[in-house]
Short mmCIF file of C-alpha atoms (C1' of nucleotides) in Angstrom, two decimals:
data_model
loop_
_atom_site.label_atom_id
_atom_site.label_comp_id
_atom_site.label_asym_id
_atom_site.label_seq_id
_atom_site.Cartn_x
_atom_site.Cartn_y
_atom_site.Cartn_z
CA MET P 1 -0.25 -0.01 0.40
CA GLY P 2 0.79 3.37 0.06
CA ARG P 3 3.07 4.78 2.75
CA ARG P 4 1.03 7.25 4.23
CA GLY P 5 3.34 10.18 4.12
CA PRO P 6 4.75 11.61 4.70
CA TYR P 7 5.48 13.98 1.38
CA ILE P 8 7.44 15.70 -0.10
CA CYS P 9 4.40 17.66 -2.78
CA GLY P 10 1.30 16.68 -4.34
CA ILE P 11 3.99 14.64 -6.91
CA ASP P 12 5.18 12.26 -4.91
CA ALA P 13 1.70 10.85 -2.86
CA GLY P 14 0.36 10.36 -5.99
CA MET P 15 3.97 8.65 -7.22
CA ASP P 16 3.26 6.89 -4.49
CA VAL P 17 0.06 5.60 -5.30
CA VAL P 18 1.01 4.98 -8.40
CA ALA P 19 4.26 2.54 -7.57
CA GLY P 20 4.48 -0.71 -8.58
CA LYS P 21 5.44 -2.25 -12.66
CA TRP P 22 1.28 -3.14 -13.10
CA LYS P 23 -0.61 -0.66 -11.21
CA SER P 24 -1.08 2.07 -13.89
CA LEU P 25 -1.94 -0.73 -16.41
CA ILE P 26 -4.40 -1.53 -14.02
CA LEU P 27 -5.95 1.78 -14.74
CA TRP P 28 -5.59 1.82 -17.32
CA GLU P 29 -7.30 -1.36 -18.24
CA LEU P 30 -10.02 -0.76 -15.83
CA ASN P 31 -10.57 2.14 -16.98
CA ASN P 32 -11.07 0.77 -21.03
CA TYR P 33 -12.89 -2.28 -19.46
CA GLY P 34 -15.31 -0.47 -17.15
CA THR P 35 -15.54 -3.89 -15.48
CA ARG P 36 -13.28 -7.34 -15.20
CA ARG P 37 -12.77 -9.98 -14.34
CA PHE P 38 -9.32 -11.96 -12.73
CA GLY P 39 -8.41 -13.32 -15.43
CA GLU P 40 -9.16 -10.89 -17.72
CA LEU P 41 -7.10 -8.45 -16.24
CA ARG P 42 -4.05 -11.35 -16.39
CA ARG P 43 -5.13 -12.06 -19.78
CA GLY P 44 -5.15 -7.51 -20.61
CA LEU P 45 -1.63 -7.76 -19.14
CA PRO P 46 1.19 -9.67 -21.26
CA GLY P 47 3.61 -11.05 -17.93
CA VAL P 48 1.74 -10.42 -15.12
CA SER P 49 2.66 -12.79 -12.40
CA GLU P 50 -0.73 -13.87 -10.20
CA LYS P 51 0.76 -12.94 -6.86
CA MET P 52 1.83 -9.49 -8.36
CA LEU P 53 -2.22 -9.05 -9.47
CA VAL P 54 -3.61 -10.40 -6.92
CA GLN P 55 -1.05 -8.58 -5.06
CA GLN P 56 -1.53 -4.78 -7.02
CA LEU P 57 -5.09 -5.57 -7.04
CA ARG P 58 -5.50 -5.26 -3.02
CA GLU P 59 -2.97 -2.51 -2.23
CA MET P 60 -5.17 -0.56 -5.37
CA GLU P 61 -7.98 -1.51 -3.36
CA GLU P 62 -6.70 -0.66 -0.04
CA ASP P 63 -5.56 2.84 -1.47
CA GLY P 64 -9.67 3.01 -2.60
CA LEU P 65 -8.87 3.41 -5.83
CA VAL P 66 -10.07 -0.49 -6.91
CA HIS P 67 -13.52 -1.76 -6.33
CA ARG P 68 -13.08 -5.72 -6.06
CA GLU P 69 -17.19 -7.77 -6.11
CA ILE P 70 -17.44 -10.52 -5.35
CA TYR P 71 -19.94 -13.18 -6.85
CA ARG P 72 -20.37 -16.21 -4.66
CA GLU P 73 -20.77 -18.52 -8.11
CA VAL P 74 -19.44 -21.77 -8.74
CA PRO P 75 -17.62 -21.26 -10.42
CA PRO P 76 -16.17 -18.27 -8.72
CA ARG P 77 -16.02 -15.25 -10.24
CA VAL P 78 -14.98 -11.50 -8.59
CA GLU P 79 -14.51 -8.07 -11.37
CA TYR P 80 -12.93 -5.10 -10.73
CA SER P 81 -13.58 -1.84 -11.94
CA LEU P 82 -12.35 1.53 -10.64
CA THR P 83 -13.87 3.70 -7.78
CA PRO P 84 -14.11 7.11 -8.45
CA ASP P 85 -11.13 8.06 -6.81
CA GLY P 86 -9.98 5.11 -9.22
CA THR P 87 -10.65 7.10 -12.21
CA SER P 88 -9.89 10.55 -11.69
CA LEU P 89 -6.23 8.79 -10.86
CA ASN P 90 -6.51 8.11 -14.42
CA GLU P 91 -7.13 11.02 -15.80
CA ALA P 92 -4.15 12.75 -13.87
CA LEU P 93 -2.70 10.35 -15.64
CA GLY P 94 -3.83 11.36 -18.92
CA ALA P 95 -0.86 13.98 -20.06
CA LEU P 96 1.93 11.95 -18.95
CA GLY P 97 0.37 8.72 -21.05
CA THR P 98 0.37 11.71 -24.08
CA TRP P 99 3.72 13.22 -23.44
CA GLY P 100 4.63 8.70 -23.48
CA GLN P 101 2.84 8.39 -26.40
CA GLN P 102 5.40 10.99 -28.40
CA ARG P 103 7.64 10.32 -27.22
CA VAL P 104 8.10 6.25 -28.23
CA GLU P 105 6.66 7.52 -31.90
CA ARG P 106 10.32 9.86 -31.27
CA LEU P 107 11.73 7.33 -29.87
CA ALA P 108 10.64 4.65 -33.33
CA ALA P 109 11.00 7.02 -35.94
CA GLU P 110 14.65 7.61 -34.88
CA GLY P 111 15.11 3.59 -34.92
CA ILE P 112 16.07 3.56 -30.94
CA LEU P 113 13.12 1.94 -29.53
CA VAL P 114 12.47 -1.73 -29.34
CA GLU P 115 8.97 -1.44 -30.01
CA VAL P 116 8.14 -5.27 -30.57
CA SER P 117 10.32 -7.86 -28.01
CA PRO P 118 12.76 -9.21 -30.23
CA THR P 119 12.32 -12.81 -29.44
CA ALA P 120 8.46 -12.09 -30.61
CA MET U 1 17.64 4.72 -17.34
CA GLY U 2 14.02 3.47 -19.02
CA ARG U 3 13.84 0.19 -20.84
CA ARG U 4 13.17 1.76 -23.97
CA GLY U 5 10.32 -0.41 -24.98
CA PRO U 6 8.14 -2.56 -25.74
CA TYR U 7 5.44 -0.55 -23.56
CA ILE U 8 1.90 -1.59 -23.77
CA CYS U 9 0.58 1.85 -23.61
CA GLY U 10 1.86 5.75 -23.20
CA ILE U 11 1.41 5.39 -19.48
CA ASP U 12 3.61 2.80 -19.66
CA ALA U 13 6.60 4.92 -21.68
CA GLY U 14 6.03 7.79 -19.49
CA MET U 15 6.35 6.13 -16.00
CA ASP U 16 9.06 3.50 -17.36
CA VAL U 17 11.60 7.09 -17.49
CA VAL U 18 9.83 8.92 -13.96
CA ALA U 19 10.46 5.64 -12.69
CA GLY U 20 12.78 5.70 -9.49
CA LYS U 21 12.68 6.50 -6.11
CA TRP U 22 13.86 10.24 -6.80
CA LYS U 23 13.39 11.77 -9.73
CA SER U 24 9.91 13.23 -9.92
CA LEU U 25 10.95 15.61 -7.45
CA ILE U 26 14.04 16.09 -9.58
CA LEU U 27 12.07 16.90 -11.42
CA TRP U 28 9.82 19.64 -8.76
CA GLU U 29 13.20 20.77 -7.48
CA LEU U 30 14.54 22.09 -11.01
CA ASN U 31 11.72 22.78 -12.64
CA ASN U 32 10.78 25.23 -10.14
CA TYR U 33 14.98 26.48 -9.35
CA GLY U 34 15.76 26.46 -12.90
CA THR U 35 18.96 26.18 -12.52
CA ARG U 36 21.14 24.03 -9.53
CA ARG U 37 23.92 22.94 -8.22
CA PHE U 38 24.53 19.19 -7.18
CA GLY U 39 24.40 20.20 -3.68
CA GLU U 40 21.31 22.52 -3.27
CA LEU U 41 19.47 20.28 -5.05
CA ARG U 42 20.58 17.32 -2.12
CA ARG U 43 19.65 19.57 0.13
CA GLY U 44 16.41 20.07 -1.47
CA LEU U 45 15.59 16.50 -1.50
CA PRO U 46 15.66 15.14 2.14
CA GLY U 47 16.97 11.80 2.58
CA VAL U 48 18.92 11.36 -0.65
CA SER U 49 22.42 9.69 -0.84
CA GLU U 50 25.34 11.20 -3.30
CA LYS U 51 24.91 7.77 -4.64
CA MET U 52 21.06 7.60 -5.06
CA LEU U 53 21.46 11.60 -6.81
CA VAL U 54 24.36 11.15 -9.33
CA GLN U 55 22.55 7.62 -10.44
CA GLN U 56 19.47 9.48 -11.02
CA LEU U 57 20.25 12.30 -12.59
CA ARG U 58 22.39 10.51 -15.07
CA GLU U 59 20.14 8.38 -16.14
CA MET U 60 17.29 11.59 -16.69
CA GLU U 61 20.19 12.75 -18.49
CA GLU U 62 20.40 10.40 -20.56
CA ASP U 63 16.93 9.97 -21.24
CA GLY U 64 17.06 13.21 -22.05
CA LEU U 65 15.53 15.15 -19.07
CA VAL U 66 18.15 16.94 -17.87
CA HIS U 67 21.04 19.38 -19.22
CA ARG U 68 24.60 18.48 -16.90
CA GLU U 69 26.56 22.01 -17.19
CA ILE U 70 29.59 22.07 -16.61
CA TYR U 71 31.95 24.09 -15.33
CA ARG U 72 35.87 24.18 -14.43
CA GLU U 73 36.53 25.46 -11.68
CA VAL U 74 38.09 25.57 -8.77
CA PRO U 75 36.48 23.97 -6.10
CA PRO U 76 34.22 21.99 -9.12
CA ARG U 77 30.40 24.06 -10.13
CA VAL U 78 28.19 21.56 -12.30
CA GLU U 79 24.62 22.92 -12.75
CA TYR U 80 21.57 20.83 -13.02
CA SER U 81 18.46 21.82 -15.12
CA LEU U 82 15.32 20.94 -17.28
CA THR U 83 16.01 20.42 -21.48
CA PRO U 84 12.77 21.14 -23.24
CA ASP U 85 11.38 16.89 -22.63
CA GLY U 86 12.36 17.26 -18.93
CA THR U 87 10.02 20.60 -18.61
CA SER U 88 6.72 19.12 -21.04
CA LEU U 89 7.19 16.08 -18.80
CA ASN U 90 7.19 18.20 -15.48
CA GLU U 91 4.23 19.63 -16.84
CA ALA U 92 2.65 16.23 -17.53
CA LEU U 93 2.55 15.40 -14.07
CA GLY U 94 1.16 18.06 -13.35
CA ALA U 95 -2.07 16.97 -12.39
CA LEU U 96 -0.77 14.13 -10.41
CA GLY U 97 0.67 16.46 -8.44
CA THR U 98 -2.93 17.74 -7.70
CA TRP U 99 -4.71 15.03 -7.33
CA GLY U 100 -1.84 13.98 -4.50
CA GLN U 101 -2.06 17.37 -3.45
CA GLN U 102 -5.77 17.03 -2.40
CA ARG U 103 -5.33 12.79 -1.37
CA VAL U 104 -2.85 14.01 1.26
CA GLU U 105 -5.60 17.02 2.45
CA ARG U 106 -8.54 14.28 2.39
CA LEU U 107 -7.10 11.94 4.00
CA ALA U 108 -5.03 13.95 7.23
CA ALA U 109 -8.84 15.43 7.30
CA GLU U 110 -9.39 11.61 8.22
CA GLY U 111 -6.51 11.15 10.40
CA ILE U 112 -4.97 9.07 8.35
CA LEU U 113 -1.40 10.54 7.16
CA VAL U 114 1.42 10.70 9.09
CA GLU U 115 1.81 14.17 7.36
CA VAL U 116 5.30 14.85 9.81
CA SER U 117 7.72 11.69 10.49
CA PRO U 118 6.73 10.66 14.08
CA THR U 119 10.52 10.73 14.88
CA ALA U 120 10.76 14.13 13.94
"C1'" DC F 1 -11.39 -18.87 -11.56
"C1'" DA F 2 -9.71 -16.71 -8.15
"C1'" DG F 3 -7.05 -16.86 -5.23
"C1'" DC F 4 -2.72 -18.08 -1.07
"C1'" DA F 5 1.62 -19.76 0.32
"C1'" DT F 6 6.76 -20.48 -0.46
"C1'" DC F 7 10.46 -20.00 -2.54
"C1'" DC F 8 13.76 -18.02 -3.76
"C1'" DT F 9 16.44 -14.16 -7.06
"C1'" DC F 10 17.77 -9.76 -8.07
"C1'" DA F 11 18.53 -5.40 -8.61
"C1'" DG F 12 16.98 -1.03 -6.57
"C1'" DG F 13 18.74 1.50 -2.83
"C1'" DG F 14 21.58 2.47 1.48
"C1'" DA F 15 26.22 3.11 4.49
"C1'" DT F 16 30.75 4.30 3.76
"C1'" DA F 17 35.35 5.36 2.63
"C1'" DC F 18 38.02 8.15 -0.90
"C1'" DT F 19 39.73 11.43 -5.06
"C1'" DG F 20 40.67 14.94 -8.85
"C1'" DC Z 1 32.90 20.77 -4.20
"C1'" DA Z 2 30.66 17.07 -6.91
"C1'" DG Z 3 31.31 13.55 -7.14
"C1'" DT Z 4 33.72 7.26 -7.13
"C1'" DA Z 5 34.12 2.98 -5.91
"C1'" DT Z 6 32.45 -0.72 -2.46
"C1'" DC Z 7 29.79 -3.44 0.19
"C1'" DC Z 8 25.76 -4.69 1.74
"C1'" DC Z 9 20.86 -6.00 2.58
"C1'" DT Z 10 15.87 -4.94 1.87
"C1'" DG Z 11 11.88 -5.93 -0.52
"C1'" DA Z 12 10.26 -5.90 -4.56
"C1'" DG Z 13 8.93 -8.76 -8.37
"C1'" DG Z 14 9.06 -14.26 -10.15
"C1'" DA Z 15 8.32 -19.09 -10.28
"C1'" DT Z 16 6.12 -22.86 -8.54
"C1'" DG Z 17 2.11 -26.05 -6.79
"C1'" DC Z 18 -1.51 -25.88 -3.79
"C1'" DT Z 19 -6.59 -25.47 -2.76
"C1'" DG Z 20 -11.78 -23.46 -2.16
#
DNA sequence: CAGCATCCTCAGGGATACTG
DNA sequence: CAGTATCCCTGAGGATGCTG
């Protein structure tokens, strides 16, 4: 979970909550689909391990970014979605996404960037 | 340095470059002061070790975010400043900073947040 | 299906001492 | 002053196997 302070500034506090290899991606994924099941999320995030996905989701839940809805069925179904806080955080990351996108395009044009995994 | 891809989305690419405990703070500091010497930066970032500060600055230089100007004097003087890319990245983080600031204020109001180090 | 438990690796990061 | 150079350690993150 976030360390809950002390923070040096707002960016510090914001970064604290998005840190973690998959959190910004989970935010993005949940925002795109509205609601996703655990397995869908897993397939949408190439390279996550189960453990990491559970862990990051739990932390984001503690931080009030993600809502977890459990359906007591067989087989079990659990659906994840963004809370209002999660949604606003995702919006706050929009500008960073645009910046990153432009950077990727520029680096690709210069042949510096590896767009696709070399082994793929 | 950033891993230079492959990236899943723009946010992924952006986060890649700001990751690292001190980078967003260095961005913020350099943006506020325009230009800072190594020692000033060190004092402005409570808790950084020399090693980490050098390391993060070098990576940011490689990533084209920071400019390093060396003055061959005795004693040595080195001044750091943001490149246009660094400046635009900092701007892109503005919304995240605002989000974080509001979060801090809300958590503080609820008594959840530790604003000041307990030992201080 | 959606986890939990365990074990293990490795790199991010800290502490300390030395130098041009 | 602005760094190198080392050594060390924690913990984030990965791999694998089991369960309600």
